[in-house]
């Protein structure tokens, strides 16, 4: 006699859900991106999740500045900028300022699939540095010294040996006049003259005014040459000798001159480039481009 067998299923079929989403799965083998549920199901703004998913799907090297994201999405700069800040605060996005060749500061963006993942790699340094400024293109580069004998020219001044106060004053001249942009070599060459002015009792604010006041509308030579001429020709203040009748009173120790105010670094809302500003917004190049477009539209 055969043993009794049951045809009933071991587990009851739940059937199609009566509410909620029903997934229709398709196995993808190409053109897909893996996103963690913690990011896809993150509570908060849908714009933030959409921006994060879009950045995750992009290949390395694709621009993800605010202007580039605004060209892809219909949202404006305010919502896109807010989404990037939320991702940066949550640890998914990191914007790191890196000093490139010639001292140019650029912003590199790193996106993490999981917050607190492995640290972002440090970009390799290029072999041949680019010129620091556009003004240096007019100056002839020093030829490679093949003669190492006594007639060879001595090396130029080193920026590491320069006075820190003098370097700070020269580097901040571009705040008073954007045309006074100096390279590291120019700062090292001009720093000794600024140090002499400081030793003679001239304050940083007076030096800045003496170097930036009365400049022509158009600079026909490099800014370093103009500054070198002013530092060499402008007279230094000389203290008047005390009178013979009145005894010299003991002078109170003068407070050391403080460094000139330096504006904080800001990120441009147009090109995502780092620049110094008190209020932020757009850099000088983006403002000039916007003014040109407005002028062409008016014509």
mmCIF file of C-alpha atoms in Angstrom:
data_model
loop_
_atom_site.group_PDB
_atom_site.id
_atom_site.type_symbol
_atom_site.label_atom_id
_atom_site.label_comp_id
_atom_site.label_asym_id
_atom_site.label_seq_id
_atom_site.Cartn_x
_atom_site.Cartn_y
_atom_site.Cartn_z
ATOM 1 C CA UNK A 1 0.000 0.000 0.000
ATOM 2 C CA UNK A 2 1.468 3.380 -1.022
ATOM 3 C CA UNK A 3 2.222 6.004 1.574
ATOM 4 C CA UNK A 4 -0.175 8.990 1.628
ATOM 5 C CA UNK A 5 1.227 12.134 -0.003
ATOM 6 C CA UNK A 6 -0.020 15.718 0.261
ATOM 7 C CA UNK A 7 -0.288 18.000 -2.748
ATOM 8 C CA UNK A 8 -0.622 21.171 -0.646
ATOM 9 C CA UNK A 9 2.191 23.743 -1.058
ATOM 10 C CA UNK A 10 4.616 24.084 1.832
ATOM 11 C CA UNK A 11 4.119 27.886 1.914
ATOM 12 C CA UNK A 12 1.045 29.828 1.005
ATOM 13 C CA UNK A 13 1.392 32.184 -1.957
ATOM 14 C CA UNK A 14 1.111 35.781 -0.798
ATOM 15 C CA UNK A 15 -0.086 36.902 -4.212
ATOM 16 C CA UNK A 16 0.107 40.391 -5.684
ATOM 17 C CA UNK A 17 0.206 43.165 -3.061
ATOM 18 C CA UNK A 18 -3.058 45.036 -2.743
ATOM 19 C CA UNK A 19 -1.312 48.381 -2.121
ATOM 20 C CA UNK A 20 2.066 50.012 -2.524
ATOM 21 C CA UNK A 21 4.565 49.730 -5.325
ATOM 22 C CA UNK A 22 4.945 46.603 -7.437
ATOM 23 C CA UNK A 23 8.419 46.188 -8.945
ATOM 24 C CA UNK A 24 8.917 44.898 -12.462
ATOM 25 C CA UNK A 25 12.560 43.818 -12.373
ATOM 26 C CA UNK A 26 14.828 43.738 -15.415
ATOM 27 C CA UNK A 27 18.349 42.359 -15.173
ATOM 28 C CA UNK A 28 20.697 45.074 -16.448
ATOM 29 C CA UNK A 29 24.093 44.159 -17.852
ATOM 30 C CA UNK A 30 25.268 47.600 -19.006
ATOM 31 C CA UNK A 31 24.609 51.328 -18.484
ATOM 32 C CA UNK A 32 23.522 51.116 -14.854
ATOM 33 C CA UNK A 33 24.692 52.572 -11.529
ATOM 34 C CA UNK A 34 24.664 50.948 -8.094
ATOM 35 C CA UNK A 35 23.392 53.288 -5.371
ATOM 36 C CA UNK A 36 23.138 52.413 -1.682
ATOM 37 C CA UNK A 37 19.668 52.303 -0.177
ATOM 38 C CA UNK A 38 20.819 54.701 2.534
ATOM 39 C CA UNK A 39 21.278 57.346 -0.153
ATOM 40 C CA UNK A 40 18.318 56.477 -2.372
ATOM 41 C CA UNK A 41 15.930 56.312 0.629
ATOM 42 C CA UNK A 42 17.407 59.324 2.398
ATOM 43 C CA UNK A 43 14.801 61.539 4.002
ATOM 44 C CA UNK A 44 14.785 65.143 2.939
ATOM 45 C CA UNK A 45 14.909 66.953 -0.377
ATOM 46 C CA UNK A 46 14.255 65.017 -3.562
ATOM 47 C CA UNK A 47 16.573 67.427 -5.375
ATOM 48 C CA UNK A 48 19.437 66.302 -3.133
ATOM 49 C CA UNK A 49 18.819 62.616 -3.934
ATOM 50 C CA UNK A 50 18.466 63.361 -7.648
ATOM 51 C CA UNK A 51 21.720 65.341 -7.749
ATOM 52 C CA UNK A 52 23.498 62.547 -5.854
ATOM 53 C CA UNK A 53 22.186 59.873 -8.236
ATOM 54 C CA UNK A 54 23.177 61.961 -11.256
ATOM 55 C CA UNK A 55 26.715 62.551 -9.957
ATOM 56 C CA UNK A 56 27.068 58.837 -9.166
ATOM 57 C CA UNK A 57 26.243 57.935 -12.760
ATOM 58 C CA UNK A 58 28.828 60.284 -14.298
ATOM 59 C CA UNK A 59 32.307 59.088 -15.322
ATOM 60 C CA UNK A 60 35.381 60.520 -13.637
ATOM 61 C CA UNK A 61 36.419 63.907 -14.934
ATOM 62 C CA UNK A 62 32.901 65.157 -15.771
ATOM 63 C CA UNK A 63 32.316 68.752 -14.564
ATOM 64 C CA UNK A 64 29.906 68.895 -11.616
ATOM 65 C CA UNK A 65 29.995 72.611 -10.891
ATOM 66 C CA UNK A 66 26.813 74.498 -10.093
ATOM 67 C CA UNK A 67 26.681 75.881 -13.617
ATOM 68 C CA UNK A 68 27.113 72.413 -15.173
ATOM 69 C CA UNK A 69 24.386 70.916 -12.954
ATOM 70 C CA UNK A 70 22.003 73.785 -13.757
ATOM 71 C CA UNK A 71 22.393 73.004 -17.461
ATOM 72 C CA UNK A 72 21.188 69.430 -16.814
ATOM 73 C CA UNK A 73 18.430 70.035 -14.247
ATOM 74 C CA UNK A 74 15.525 72.459 -14.409
ATOM 75 C CA UNK A 75 16.169 73.700 -10.861
ATOM 76 C CA UNK A 76 18.046 76.937 -10.333
ATOM 77 C CA UNK A 77 21.332 77.746 -8.679
ATOM 78 C CA UNK A 78 19.842 78.107 -5.179
ATOM 79 C CA UNK A 79 18.361 74.584 -5.054
ATOM 80 C CA UNK A 80 21.420 73.000 -6.699
ATOM 81 C CA UNK A 81 23.786 74.793 -4.323
ATOM 82 C CA UNK A 82 21.649 73.737 -1.342
ATOM 83 C CA UNK A 83 21.690 70.102 -2.512
ATOM 84 C CA UNK A 84 25.489 70.123 -2.809
ATOM 85 C CA UNK A 85 25.823 71.562 0.689
ATOM 86 C CA UNK A 86 23.509 68.867 2.106
ATOM 87 C CA UNK A 87 25.541 66.121 0.407
ATOM 88 C CA UNK A 88 28.751 67.684 1.701
ATOM 89 C CA UNK A 89 27.365 67.882 5.255
ATOM 90 C CA UNK A 90 26.227 64.230 5.088
ATOM 91 C CA UNK A 91 29.682 63.056 3.972
ATOM 92 C CA UNK A 92 28.799 62.020 0.411
ATOM 93 C CA UNK A 93 30.528 64.989 -1.242
ATOM 94 C CA UNK A 94 33.920 66.557 -0.582
ATOM 95 C CA UNK A 95 35.180 69.720 -2.232
ATOM 96 C CA UNK A 96 38.905 70.072 -1.683
ATOM 97 C CA UNK A 97 40.947 73.138 -2.658
ATOM 98 C CA UNK A 98 44.226 72.083 -4.237
ATOM 99 C CA UNK A 99 47.126 74.381 -5.145
ATOM 100 C CA UNK A 100 48.154 73.512 -8.687
ATOM 101 C CA UNK A 101 51.188 74.470 -10.737
ATOM 102 C CA UNK A 102 52.190 78.090 -10.425
ATOM 103 C CA UNK A 103 50.167 78.585 -7.237
ATOM 104 C CA UNK A 104 46.735 78.460 -8.936
ATOM 105 C CA UNK A 105 44.086 77.183 -6.507
ATOM 106 C CA UNK A 106 41.404 74.920 -7.956
ATOM 107 C CA UNK A 107 38.528 72.962 -6.433
ATOM 108 C CA UNK A 108 38.457 69.165 -6.802
ATOM 109 C CA UNK A 109 35.190 67.350 -6.081
ATOM 110 C CA UNK A 110 35.131 63.807 -4.638
ATOM 111 C CA UNK A 111 31.912 61.772 -4.344
ATOM 112 C CA UNK A 112 31.643 58.830 -1.937
ATOM 113 C CA UNK A 113 29.171 55.959 -2.394
ATOM 114 C CA UNK A 114 29.222 55.483 1.384
ATOM 115 C CA UNK A 115 30.073 58.329 3.797
ATOM 116 C CA UNK A 116 33.308 57.739 5.655
ATOM 117 C CA UNK A 117 34.758 55.521 2.916
ATOM 118 C CA UNK A 118 38.415 55.391 1.875
ATOM 119 C CA UNK A 119 40.144 58.784 1.672
ATOM 120 C CA UNK A 120 40.240 60.553 -1.644
ATOM 121 C CA UNK A 121 43.492 60.055 -3.573
ATOM 122 C CA UNK A 122 45.950 62.891 -3.796
ATOM 123 C CA UNK A 123 46.308 64.101 -7.408
ATOM 124 C CA UNK A 124 49.800 63.599 -8.866
ATOM 125 C CA UNK A 125 51.960 66.621 -9.434
ATOM 126 C CA UNK A 126 52.692 67.427 -13.087
ATOM 127 C CA UNK A 127 56.252 67.243 -14.297
ATOM 128 C CA UNK A 128 56.384 70.641 -15.961
ATOM 129 C CA UNK A 129 54.615 73.467 -14.111
ATOM 130 C CA UNK A 130 52.602 75.930 -16.134
ATOM 131 C CA UNK A 131 53.297 79.672 -15.989
ATOM 132 C CA UNK A 132 51.763 81.266 -12.941
ATOM 133 C CA UNK A 133 50.200 84.240 -14.695
ATOM 134 C CA UNK A 134 49.377 85.502 -18.147
ATOM 135 C CA UNK A 135 51.799 88.413 -17.625
ATOM 136 C CA UNK A 136 54.739 86.014 -17.444
ATOM 137 C CA UNK A 137 54.126 84.955 -21.043
ATOM 138 C CA UNK A 138 55.679 88.243 -22.197
ATOM 139 C CA UNK A 139 58.821 87.780 -20.116
ATOM 140 C CA UNK A 140 61.601 85.614 -21.551
ATOM 141 C CA UNK A 141 62.202 82.449 -19.596
ATOM 142 C CA UNK A 142 65.762 82.012 -18.276
ATOM 143 C CA UNK A 143 67.758 79.654 -20.414
ATOM 144 C CA UNK A 144 69.252 76.540 -18.911
ATOM 145 C CA UNK A 145 72.670 77.415 -17.555
ATOM 146 C CA UNK A 146 75.097 75.017 -19.153
ATOM 147 C CA UNK A 147 78.164 76.817 -17.786
ATOM 148 C CA UNK A 148 78.772 75.969 -14.143
ATOM 149 C CA UNK A 149 82.014 77.952 -13.918
ATOM 150 C CA UNK A 150 82.624 81.249 -12.133
ATOM 151 C CA UNK A 151 80.820 83.254 -14.866
ATOM 152 C CA UNK A 152 77.485 81.465 -14.242
ATOM 153 C CA UNK A 153 74.749 83.753 -12.828
ATOM 154 C CA UNK A 154 73.898 83.197 -9.148
ATOM 155 C CA UNK A 155 70.484 81.744 -8.299
ATOM 156 C CA UNK A 156 67.637 84.149 -7.585
ATOM 157 C CA UNK A 157 66.239 84.898 -4.114
ATOM 158 C CA UNK A 158 64.288 82.146 -2.420
ATOM 159 C CA UNK A 159 60.752 82.696 -1.157
ATOM 160 C CA UNK A 160 61.475 80.522 1.886
ATOM 161 C CA UNK A 161 64.072 83.064 3.116
ATOM 162 C CA UNK A 162 61.757 86.091 2.685
ATOM 163 C CA UNK A 163 60.051 87.916 5.551
ATOM 164 C CA UNK A 164 56.554 86.540 6.151
ATOM 165 C CA UNK A 165 55.116 90.034 6.676
ATOM 166 C CA UNK A 166 56.560 91.261 3.398
ATOM 167 C CA UNK A 167 55.219 88.207 1.577
ATOM 168 C CA UNK A 168 51.746 88.773 3.061
ATOM 169 C CA UNK A 169 51.760 92.431 1.972
ATOM 170 C CA UNK A 170 52.814 91.624 -1.598
ATOM 171 C CA UNK A 171 50.343 88.742 -1.912
ATOM 172 C CA UNK A 172 47.446 90.942 -0.729
ATOM 173 C CA UNK A 173 48.062 93.698 -3.294
ATOM 174 C CA UNK A 174 45.715 91.920 -5.703
ATOM 175 C CA UNK A 175 42.864 92.657 -3.264
ATOM 176 C CA UNK A 176 43.413 96.412 -3.630
ATOM 177 C CA UNK A 177 44.079 96.189 -7.386
ATOM 178 C CA UNK A 178 43.241 92.927 -9.247
ATOM 179 C CA UNK A 179 45.930 93.708 -11.813
ATOM 180 C CA UNK A 180 48.754 93.413 -9.258
ATOM 181 C CA UNK A 181 49.116 89.638 -9.431
ATOM 182 C CA UNK A 182 52.630 88.474 -8.611
ATOM 183 C CA UNK A 183 54.314 85.128 -9.084
ATOM 184 C CA UNK A 184 56.367 83.394 -6.431
ATOM 185 C CA UNK A 185 59.559 84.567 -8.141
ATOM 186 C CA UNK A 186 58.351 88.194 -8.179
ATOM 187 C CA UNK A 187 57.364 88.070 -4.502
ATOM 188 C CA UNK A 188 60.759 86.647 -3.561
ATOM 189 C CA UNK A 189 62.513 89.423 -5.510
ATOM 190 C CA UNK A 190 60.416 92.277 -4.032
ATOM 191 C CA UNK A 191 60.255 91.019 -0.444
ATOM 192 C CA UNK A 192 63.692 92.441 0.649
ATOM 193 C CA UNK A 193 62.652 95.971 -0.355
ATOM 194 C CA UNK A 194 59.365 95.675 1.549
ATOM 195 C CA UNK A 195 61.301 94.387 4.563
ATOM 196 C CA UNK A 196 63.452 97.543 4.474
ATOM 197 C CA UNK A 197 60.308 99.691 4.486
ATOM 198 C CA UNK A 198 58.956 97.782 7.466
ATOM 199 C CA UNK A 199 62.252 98.176 9.312
ATOM 200 C CA UNK A 200 62.118 101.942 8.669
ATOM 201 C CA UNK A 201 58.758 102.201 10.449
ATOM 202 C CA UNK A 202 56.364 102.155 7.496
ATOM 203 C CA UNK A 203 53.177 100.230 8.300
ATOM 204 C CA UNK A 204 51.602 97.597 6.036
ATOM 205 C CA UNK A 205 48.648 99.864 5.192
ATOM 206 C CA UNK A 206 50.996 102.702 4.164
ATOM 207 C CA UNK A 207 53.023 100.347 1.991
ATOM 208 C CA UNK A 208 49.868 99.083 0.312
ATOM 209 C CA UNK A 209 48.684 102.630 -0.409
ATOM 210 C CA UNK A 210 52.100 103.661 -1.735
ATOM 211 C CA UNK A 211 52.184 100.711 -4.147
ATOM 212 C CA UNK A 212 48.573 100.861 -5.359
ATOM 213 C CA UNK A 213 47.708 104.572 -5.471
ATOM 214 C CA UNK A 214 47.977 106.474 -8.750
ATOM 215 C CA UNK A 215 48.542 103.527 -11.068
ATOM 216 C CA UNK A 216 47.761 104.117 -14.756
ATOM 217 C CA UNK A 217 44.571 102.729 -16.255
ATOM 218 C CA UNK A 218 46.595 100.437 -18.504
ATOM 219 C CA UNK A 219 49.764 98.734 -17.345
ATOM 220 C CA UNK A 220 52.280 98.714 -20.187
ATOM 221 C CA UNK A 221 54.741 96.493 -18.338
ATOM 222 C CA UNK A 222 54.690 93.726 -15.792
ATOM 223 C CA UNK A 223 53.308 94.670 -12.347
ATOM 224 C CA UNK A 224 56.527 93.481 -10.682
ATOM 225 C CA UNK A 225 58.573 96.108 -12.550
ATOM 226 C CA UNK A 226 56.216 98.908 -11.494
ATOM 227 C CA UNK A 227 56.324 97.793 -7.867
ATOM 228 C CA UNK A 228 60.115 97.479 -7.954
ATOM 229 C CA UNK A 229 60.387 101.057 -9.268
ATOM 230 C CA UNK A 230 58.120 102.403 -6.531
ATOM 231 C CA UNK A 231 59.907 100.489 -3.801
ATOM 232 C CA UNK A 232 63.247 101.818 -5.032
ATOM 233 C CA UNK A 233 62.289 105.471 -5.690
ATOM 234 C CA UNK A 234 59.716 106.300 -3.019
ATOM 235 C CA UNK A 235 61.417 107.974 -0.016
ATOM 236 C CA UNK A 236 61.257 106.257 3.338
ATOM 237 C CA UNK A 237 60.082 108.322 6.342
ATOM 238 C CA UNK A 238 62.945 109.590 8.516
ATOM 239 C CA UNK A 239 62.336 110.492 12.151
ATOM 240 C CA UNK A 240 63.165 114.132 12.994
ATOM 241 C CA UNK A 241 66.054 114.575 15.469
ATOM 242 C CA UNK A 242 65.004 115.776 18.961
ATOM 243 C CA UNK A 243 65.549 119.463 19.847
ATOM 244 C CA UNK A 244 68.637 120.439 21.867
ATOM 245 C CA UNK A 245 66.629 122.220 24.603
ATOM 246 C CA UNK A 246 64.015 119.570 25.350
ATOM 247 C CA UNK A 247 65.313 116.267 26.697
ATOM 248 C CA UNK A 248 64.267 113.229 24.765
ATOM 249 C CA UNK A 249 61.404 111.504 26.544
ATOM 250 C CA UNK A 250 61.440 107.726 26.699
ATOM 251 C CA UNK A 251 59.356 106.526 23.788
ATOM 252 C CA UNK A 252 56.726 103.926 24.441
ATOM 253 C CA UNK A 253 57.362 100.635 22.689
ATOM 254 C CA UNK A 254 55.533 100.668 19.401
ATOM 255 C CA UNK A 255 53.187 97.807 18.738
ATOM 256 C CA UNK A 256 54.368 95.572 15.925
ATOM 257 C CA UNK A 257 52.456 96.215 12.714
ATOM 258 C CA UNK A 258 49.848 93.551 12.115
ATOM 259 C CA UNK A 259 49.384 91.755 8.832
ATOM 260 C CA UNK A 260 46.984 93.289 6.314
ATOM 261 C CA UNK A 261 43.427 91.901 6.334
ATOM 262 C CA UNK A 262 43.041 88.876 4.095
ATOM 263 C CA UNK A 263 39.604 88.060 2.701
ATOM 264 C CA UNK A 264 38.333 84.474 3.113
ATOM 265 C CA UNK A 265 38.272 81.963 0.270
ATOM 266 C CA UNK A 266 34.914 81.561 -1.506
ATOM 267 C CA UNK A 267 33.671 79.144 -4.173
ATOM 268 C CA UNK A 268 32.362 80.761 -7.348
ATOM 269 C CA UNK A 269 28.719 79.926 -8.052
ATOM 270 C CA UNK A 270 29.413 79.928 -11.776
ATOM 271 C CA UNK A 271 32.681 78.053 -12.415
ATOM 272 C CA UNK A 272 33.249 76.546 -8.911
ATOM 273 C CA UNK A 273 36.680 78.196 -8.780
ATOM 274 C CA UNK A 274 38.143 79.417 -5.484
ATOM 275 C CA UNK A 275 38.591 83.191 -5.087
ATOM 276 C CA UNK A 276 38.866 85.684 -2.235
ATOM 277 C CA UNK A 277 35.780 87.765 -1.485
ATOM 278 C CA UNK A 278 33.930 89.216 1.506
ATOM 279 C CA UNK A 279 30.426 88.242 0.382
ATOM 280 C CA UNK A 280 30.874 85.371 -2.105
ATOM 281 C CA UNK A 281 28.870 85.031 -5.310
ATOM 282 C CA UNK A 282 30.655 84.915 -8.672
ATOM 283 C CA UNK A 283 34.283 85.490 -9.511
ATOM 284 C CA UNK A 284 35.554 88.338 -11.678
ATOM 285 C CA UNK A 285 35.603 86.271 -14.893
ATOM 286 C CA UNK A 286 32.012 85.035 -14.452
ATOM 287 C CA UNK A 287 30.776 88.564 -13.706
ATOM 288 C CA UNK A 288 32.512 89.867 -16.816
ATOM 289 C CA UNK A 289 30.994 87.070 -18.931
ATOM 290 C CA UNK A 290 27.516 87.796 -17.535
ATOM 291 C CA UNK A 291 27.922 91.508 -18.268
ATOM 292 C CA UNK A 292 28.979 90.717 -21.829
ATOM 293 C CA UNK A 293 25.962 88.488 -22.381
ATOM 294 C CA UNK A 294 23.634 91.159 -20.981
ATOM 295 C CA UNK A 295 25.201 93.756 -23.294
ATOM 296 C CA UNK A 296 24.842 91.513 -26.334
ATOM 297 C CA UNK A 297 21.218 90.776 -25.416
ATOM 298 C CA UNK A 298 20.489 94.488 -25.097
ATOM 299 C CA UNK A 299 21.950 95.109 -28.566
#
